[in-house]
Amino acid sequence: MPKPFDVSRRDILKTAAGAIFLAPLLRHREVEAQTLVPKRLVLIFTPDSHPPEWWPTGSGSTFQLQEPLADFRGLESNMLFLRRLDHAWTVGNHHEAGMAQLFTGARFIDESSHHANGPSLDQILLKNSDLRGGTPLASIHLCVADRGGADKRHIISYSGPGQPMTHTADPARAFSTIFSGVTFDGATPTPTPGGVPDAVAEAKRKADQRILQINTGELKTIQRFLGQAERQKLELHVEALFELEQRIAGMGGGGTSVPAGAACERADTSGYNGSTNNATTITRWAQIQADIIVSAFACDRTRVADYHFSFSGGHHEGLLGFGQSWHDVVAHVSRTNDSVSVGGESMTTRQAFMLFDRFWASHIAYLAKRLAGTREGSGTMLDNTILLWGVESGTNHSHNPRDMQYLVIGGKNLGVNVGQYINNTTAQSSNKLLTSVMNALGHAATGIGIEPNCGPLSGFLA
């Protein structure tokens, strides 16, 4: 006959405290997830290849940046140049073939859409690694100087075969979606579209309520029926649970953690007007989108972003005071020294190409410097983030898949061999680079796209 107030182990399990007592490993993993520094990835695209001067001079760790990348000066120790990377296949002028395989390594899914026949590395990572880390949004996709369409020349990220991930052009709309439910400095949270509560925020609320249900009286009652060793374990786990609850209470919106050292702040979205040919307004547009990415990382809303400029073969008549097509009149003939007028100044097409290229590069440098200026853990946010920047055509707008210009920025804490210019003696597949990035971010991939066993790229890891 059971004694008065006798409580079985099954009864204890039914209580909140009992569940915590018998699930120490789960609790340990939850706390660990809150304290580890996140890993992140940003895929970046700019249009129309780069001039030869985009490559540095020198070699190894003693390289020097040239005019197109002048705005990256000071970040050399965070950059990895890997020359003589080739795409695996081509057709036509490579504009569309280059876009399809840029981050997927795949062929076209058909001859009408010319979309990629496979997922891009960002989406592969989200399915095959812990990169997402429980954040509310798997990935975000922002564009600048583009309208955000799903045409093959506007897409670099694919969730699967023929499944393009389209971009959000309007920063205000992007901000509303990404930070739905987040409170900044006591401000009213942004309403979730359609009145649907943020799932993670709701889960956080329920978790908080559940934790608070465990009161001191209940714990004392349970402890009377435990042995000394079990009682001590219960006390330790409940103490850790309350510690976790306090961390949750201090998080910025949405129920996810804010990485140590990063400030979850509202990005200023003012000043956007959507012009694709005005350098001043494009610069502000790019600044806003970059600030949104940094805020999304700092608030741990996501750890994966796609940052897209213009589109493959973008013309931008009027940009920087050049009234004709940058693509047709400058990039196409940049091997020559034809004279053109840009903003009333006479220069060669090669000089104009460098001017055009530096304009786009400066916006990426802004993002990199924002990340480098954000302390996180024992380093910076850039140390824990890989920026992978690519274009759709070979060096000097060659319209072929040879000598593709990829640049890796950041990722020092992920093992990336930054601060190097590696000029391979023999051509290597660009898919090896994509495979290496996936390896660094936690997926033991052996290849990607049409080269599933190409292996990683030598020299990528330090």
XYZ file of C-alpha atoms in Angstrom:
462
model
C 0.000 0.000 0.000
C 1.471 3.354 -0.962
C 2.485 5.691 1.802
C 0.714 9.054 2.202
C 2.020 11.575 -0.297
C 4.000 8.830 -2.070
C 5.002 9.974 -5.562
C 6.216 7.573 -8.230
C 8.909 8.387 -10.761
C 6.186 8.397 -13.410
C 4.321 11.053 -11.396
C 7.484 13.134 -11.193
C 7.920 12.857 -14.942
C 4.507 14.459 -15.403
C 5.659 17.637 -13.682
C 7.640 20.361 -15.418
C 10.484 19.994 -12.945
C 10.557 16.225 -13.368
C 10.785 16.514 -17.123
C 13.752 18.819 -16.775
C 15.351 16.538 -14.212
C 15.245 13.567 -16.576
C 16.337 15.479 -19.676
C 19.746 16.963 -18.792
C 21.241 16.417 -22.226
C 18.448 18.327 -23.936
C 18.835 21.211 -21.521
C 22.610 21.239 -22.024
C 22.199 21.481 -25.785
C 19.712 24.340 -25.421
C 22.085 26.388 -23.281
C 24.990 25.575 -25.595
C 22.983 26.770 -28.603
C 22.363 30.083 -26.852
C 26.035 30.737 -26.128
C 27.889 29.524 -29.219
C 28.945 32.152 -31.738
C 26.868 31.649 -34.906
C 28.284 30.782 -38.323
C 26.871 32.745 -41.256
C 26.908 32.952 -45.045
C 26.209 35.743 -47.538
C 26.093 35.045 -51.285
C 26.789 38.165 -53.364
C 26.423 38.961 -57.058
C 27.394 42.019 -59.114
C 26.934 42.358 -62.895
C 29.152 42.111 -65.953
C 32.350 40.518 -64.683
C 35.415 42.516 -63.596
C 38.357 44.069 -65.454
C 41.782 42.397 -65.065
C 42.754 45.073 -62.527
C 40.229 43.527 -60.132
C 42.875 40.896 -59.393
C 45.551 42.087 -56.943
C 49.207 42.481 -57.744
C 51.782 40.434 -55.859
C 51.007 36.998 -54.464
C 50.455 35.059 -51.278
C 50.069 37.276 -48.240
C 51.865 40.226 -49.838
C 49.231 41.100 -52.440
C 48.148 44.683 -53.109
C 44.648 45.754 -54.089
C 44.165 47.777 -57.273
C 41.656 50.480 -58.210
C 38.474 48.364 -58.561
C 38.811 47.134 -54.968
C 40.282 50.293 -53.459
C 37.400 50.541 -50.982
C 38.448 47.223 -49.444
C 41.796 48.608 -48.309
C 42.238 47.796 -44.651
C 40.400 44.491 -45.060
C 43.187 42.624 -46.888
C 43.685 40.246 -43.951
C 40.059 39.173 -44.376
C 40.192 38.445 -48.122
C 40.962 35.274 -50.069
C 41.545 35.488 -53.830
C 41.547 32.180 -55.717
C 42.515 32.563 -59.347
C 42.056 30.218 -62.323
C 38.690 28.819 -61.288
C 36.545 27.679 -64.209
C 32.864 26.953 -64.493
C 32.084 23.373 -65.462
C 30.018 24.066 -68.590
C 28.778 26.839 -70.872
C 26.387 27.685 -73.669
C 25.803 30.881 -75.637
C 27.511 33.983 -74.253
C 27.697 32.466 -70.754
C 25.501 35.159 -69.190
C 22.725 32.692 -68.417
C 24.891 29.592 -68.039
C 27.079 31.547 -65.638
C 24.135 32.665 -63.529
C 22.627 29.193 -63.332
C 25.799 27.535 -62.033
C 27.314 30.457 -60.106
C 26.369 29.019 -56.697
C 24.679 25.747 -57.723
C 27.176 24.070 -60.036
C 24.127 22.805 -61.946
C 22.954 22.870 -65.545
C 19.677 24.354 -66.801
C 16.551 22.535 -65.753
C 15.056 23.216 -69.201
C 15.614 25.247 -72.345
C 12.847 27.744 -71.651
C 13.340 29.080 -68.115
C 17.119 28.503 -67.982
C 16.793 28.172 -64.220
C 19.281 25.961 -62.397
C 18.586 22.258 -62.118
C 19.506 22.073 -58.454
C 19.762 23.969 -55.166
C 22.395 26.587 -54.406
C 24.920 25.975 -51.662
C 23.116 28.222 -49.154
C 19.945 26.151 -49.374
C 21.919 22.895 -49.344
C 23.544 24.013 -46.103
C 20.197 24.863 -44.537
C 19.026 21.300 -45.183
C 22.241 19.459 -44.336
C 23.866 21.346 -41.478
C 23.043 23.228 -38.301
C 23.749 26.578 -39.972
C 20.228 27.891 -39.375
C 20.554 27.364 -35.638
C 16.834 27.701 -34.887
C 16.541 31.237 -36.229
C 13.049 32.402 -37.300
C 14.023 32.815 -40.961
C 16.024 30.263 -42.911
C 17.420 32.877 -45.299
C 16.817 36.394 -46.591
C 17.166 37.602 -50.188
C 17.743 41.294 -50.869
C 18.584 43.157 -54.054
C 19.823 46.607 -55.076
C 19.389 48.355 -58.436
C 16.999 45.598 -59.487
C 13.267 44.906 -59.233
C 13.530 41.439 -57.730
C 12.056 39.325 -60.528
C 12.404 35.569 -61.023
C 13.975 35.758 -64.489
C 17.095 33.578 -64.889
C 19.376 36.635 -65.097
C 18.180 37.888 -61.718
C 18.544 34.733 -59.594
C 21.545 33.263 -57.741
C 19.828 31.234 -54.993
C 17.673 28.146 -55.616
C 15.826 26.014 -53.075
C 15.739 23.128 -55.556
C 15.612 22.309 -59.277
C 13.834 25.166 -61.050
C 12.905 26.789 -57.728
C 14.332 30.333 -57.695
C 14.561 32.329 -54.484
C 13.391 35.805 -55.484
C 14.684 39.018 -53.957
C 13.026 41.819 -52.036
C 13.927 45.192 -53.545
C 12.067 47.526 -51.169
C 14.016 47.848 -47.897
C 10.920 48.849 -45.905
C 9.127 45.708 -47.016
C 12.210 43.601 -46.276
C 12.550 45.127 -42.822
C 8.886 44.520 -41.995
C 9.159 40.866 -42.961
C 12.507 40.130 -41.343
C 11.827 41.903 -38.039
C 8.162 41.070 -37.596
C 7.443 40.911 -33.869
C 10.800 42.379 -32.811
C 10.753 45.222 -30.281
C 13.510 47.836 -30.523
C 14.083 50.057 -27.471
C 10.539 49.730 -26.216
C 8.928 50.486 -29.582
C 5.792 48.677 -30.633
C 6.636 45.425 -32.439
C 6.103 45.402 -36.173
C 2.794 43.623 -36.902
C 3.081 40.270 -38.617
C 1.433 40.393 -42.089
C -2.118 39.069 -41.957
C -2.207 39.124 -38.168
C -0.509 35.719 -37.883
C 1.704 35.626 -34.763
C 5.394 34.934 -35.199
C 5.754 31.199 -34.534
C 9.059 31.516 -32.718
C 7.848 34.425 -30.578
C 4.782 32.385 -29.633
C 6.940 29.394 -28.759
C 9.103 31.642 -26.583
C 6.024 32.947 -24.767
C 4.787 29.434 -24.038
C 8.240 28.333 -22.916
C 8.426 31.288 -20.542
C 5.019 30.414 -19.098
C 6.047 26.790 -18.646
C 9.235 27.763 -16.843
C 7.405 30.105 -14.502
C 5.014 27.292 -13.548
C 7.852 25.673 -11.626
C 7.615 27.252 -8.185
C 9.644 26.736 -5.092
C 6.892 24.863 -3.246
C 6.562 22.281 -6.034
C 10.305 21.730 -6.098
C 10.455 21.200 -2.335
C 7.638 18.682 -2.546
C 9.377 16.693 -5.282
C 12.750 16.827 -3.566
C 11.348 14.997 -0.504
C 10.898 11.851 -2.596
C 14.363 11.830 -4.153
C 17.643 10.449 -2.956
C 20.519 12.754 -2.124
C 22.242 12.360 -5.477
C 19.016 12.816 -7.426
C 18.092 15.850 -5.327
C 21.405 17.524 -6.113
C 20.991 16.810 -9.815
C 17.492 18.303 -9.751
C 18.729 21.436 -8.015
C 21.506 21.880 -10.586
C 19.214 21.410 -13.563
C 16.497 23.690 -12.206
C 19.095 26.364 -11.463
C 20.379 26.044 -15.024
C 16.813 26.221 -16.314
C 16.168 29.493 -14.547
C 19.489 30.791 -15.913
C 18.286 29.881 -19.391
C 14.946 31.598 -18.735
C 16.768 34.782 -17.788
C 18.736 34.640 -21.046
C 15.537 34.147 -23.008
C 13.930 37.101 -21.240
C 16.844 39.315 -22.277
C 16.761 38.389 -25.946
C 15.724 40.779 -28.669
C 12.373 39.705 -30.119
C 11.372 36.585 -31.911
C 12.663 34.197 -29.263
C 16.172 33.830 -30.663
C 19.455 34.678 -29.039
C 21.477 37.784 -29.681
C 25.115 36.801 -30.276
C 27.530 38.064 -27.648
C 28.881 41.493 -28.517
C 26.331 42.276 -31.217
C 23.698 44.960 -30.684
C 20.207 44.187 -31.960
C 19.335 47.569 -33.425
C 16.759 48.932 -35.827
C 18.098 49.610 -39.320
C 17.243 53.012 -40.788
C 15.271 52.397 -44.005
C 14.736 56.046 -44.930
C 16.026 57.526 -48.177
C 15.108 54.740 -50.582
C 13.578 55.643 -53.960
C 14.294 52.637 -56.204
C 16.210 54.345 -59.020
C 18.432 51.898 -60.940
C 20.454 54.561 -62.757
C 21.255 57.173 -60.104
C 24.523 56.550 -58.254
C 23.506 58.559 -55.180
C 20.212 56.782 -54.651
C 21.666 53.351 -55.433
C 24.370 53.978 -52.833
C 21.744 54.770 -50.197
C 19.702 51.757 -51.276
C 22.732 49.490 -50.897
C 23.585 50.968 -47.517
C 20.072 50.260 -46.211
C 20.045 46.677 -47.443
C 23.493 46.041 -45.955
C 22.383 47.536 -42.638
C 19.350 45.238 -42.679
C 21.611 42.219 -43.177
C 23.842 43.259 -40.284
C 20.816 43.875 -38.041
C 19.284 40.548 -39.041
C 22.531 38.824 -38.039
C 22.902 40.815 -34.818
C 19.315 40.050 -33.806
C 19.807 36.415 -34.925
C 16.772 36.551 -37.196
C 18.703 34.593 -39.816
C 22.230 33.429 -40.550
C 22.011 33.180 -44.330
C 21.604 36.024 -46.825
C 21.633 36.529 -50.605
C 22.717 40.057 -51.595
C 22.181 40.745 -55.296
C 23.100 43.820 -57.383
C 21.544 44.587 -60.765
C 21.335 41.526 -63.052
C 23.402 39.583 -65.544
C 24.043 41.965 -68.451
C 22.638 45.019 -66.630
C 22.833 48.198 -68.723
C 22.229 51.116 -66.310
C 22.183 53.917 -68.851
C 22.862 57.221 -67.095
C 24.682 55.724 -64.115
C 27.725 57.793 -63.061
C 27.002 60.254 -65.848
C 27.372 57.766 -68.706
C 24.365 58.030 -71.001
C 24.806 54.754 -72.868
C 24.719 51.084 -71.888
C 27.530 50.198 -69.516
C 27.214 46.580 -70.605
C 27.252 47.128 -74.377
C 29.539 50.136 -74.758
C 31.993 49.658 -71.872
C 32.150 46.060 -70.625
C 31.927 44.545 -74.117
C 34.817 46.560 -75.502
C 36.946 47.076 -72.409
C 39.874 45.207 -73.968
C 40.314 48.192 -76.271
C 41.210 51.748 -75.397
C 38.266 53.383 -77.111
C 37.478 56.813 -75.763
C 34.197 57.410 -73.902
C 32.818 60.300 -71.872
C 31.689 59.589 -68.319
C 30.209 62.495 -66.416
C 31.791 64.906 -68.871
C 35.263 63.390 -68.427
C 37.015 61.659 -71.324
C 38.559 58.259 -70.508
C 39.285 54.898 -72.089
C 36.781 52.063 -71.922
C 39.190 50.232 -69.595
C 39.209 53.177 -67.190
C 35.418 53.406 -67.413
C 35.094 49.682 -66.684
C 37.206 50.086 -63.550
C 35.038 53.032 -62.475
C 31.861 51.007 -63.009
C 33.327 48.001 -61.194
C 34.513 50.007 -58.213
C 31.034 51.483 -57.835
C 29.504 48.046 -57.192
C 32.470 46.833 -55.150
C 32.214 49.800 -52.795
C 28.815 48.615 -51.603
C 30.144 45.163 -50.768
C 33.067 46.776 -48.954
C 30.530 48.712 -46.876
C 28.875 45.471 -45.753
C 32.221 43.814 -45.035
C 33.374 46.781 -42.961
C 30.123 46.832 -40.992
C 30.622 43.165 -40.129
C 34.314 43.707 -39.371
C 33.396 46.581 -37.051
C 30.999 44.456 -34.976
C 32.676 42.672 -32.088
C 31.550 39.099 -31.528
C 33.034 36.474 -29.258
C 36.822 36.662 -29.460
C 36.760 38.456 -32.825
C 34.315 40.160 -35.144
C 31.134 39.220 -36.918
C 33.110 39.044 -40.167
C 35.383 36.391 -38.630
C 32.314 34.176 -38.224
C 30.733 35.008 -41.587
C 31.714 33.931 -45.090
C 30.917 36.423 -47.838
C 31.120 34.667 -51.207
C 31.061 37.140 -54.107
C 30.793 35.981 -57.693
C 30.021 37.220 -61.207
C 28.607 35.399 -64.228
C 31.374 35.837 -66.789
C 35.131 35.286 -66.923
C 37.760 37.972 -66.353
C 37.363 41.080 -68.498
C 33.833 40.169 -69.591
C 35.148 37.317 -71.727
C 31.741 35.660 -72.206
C 33.272 32.312 -71.340
C 33.577 30.134 -68.224
C 37.329 30.563 -67.769
C 39.082 32.464 -64.969
C 35.898 33.164 -63.029
C 36.274 35.905 -60.451
C 35.140 34.680 -57.044
C 36.202 36.449 -53.863
C 35.906 35.072 -50.342
C 35.709 37.658 -47.569
C 35.690 36.746 -43.871
C 35.386 33.378 -42.173
C 38.706 33.381 -40.310
C 37.129 31.618 -37.317
C 35.703 29.033 -39.698
C 39.153 28.087 -40.915
C 39.194 30.105 -44.153
C 42.714 30.910 -45.374
C 42.139 34.660 -45.487
C 44.798 37.238 -46.268
C 45.946 35.343 -49.365
C 46.057 35.660 -53.145
C 46.415 32.147 -54.560
C 47.054 32.038 -58.288
C 46.592 28.359 -59.148
C 49.115 26.986 -61.643
C 46.421 24.850 -63.279
C 42.733 25.552 -63.735
C 40.414 24.273 -61.009
C 36.659 23.790 -60.995
C 34.744 26.556 -59.245
C 32.581 23.785 -57.797
C 35.521 22.862 -55.591
C 35.257 26.311 -54.040
C 31.517 25.882 -53.422
C 32.228 22.502 -51.840
C 34.894 24.024 -49.582
C 32.499 26.711 -48.370
C 29.936 24.042 -47.471
C 32.613 22.077 -45.613
C 33.659 25.154 -43.629
C 30.039 25.760 -42.623
C 29.379 22.272 -41.345
C 28.298 20.111 -44.297
C 30.629 17.278 -45.307
C 29.799 17.653 -48.999
C 31.992 15.922 -51.576
C 30.826 18.115 -54.450
C 27.888 20.030 -55.887
C 25.717 20.163 -58.990
C 27.026 18.199 -61.948
C 30.262 17.480 -60.076
C 29.064 15.601 -56.976
C 32.537 14.219 -56.272
C 34.833 17.082 -57.281
C 36.085 17.460 -53.705
C 37.191 20.664 -51.920
C 39.615 23.281 -53.210
C 43.229 23.163 -52.102
C 44.280 26.359 -50.367
C 40.814 27.328 -49.129
C 41.453 26.299 -45.542
C 44.288 27.724 -43.491
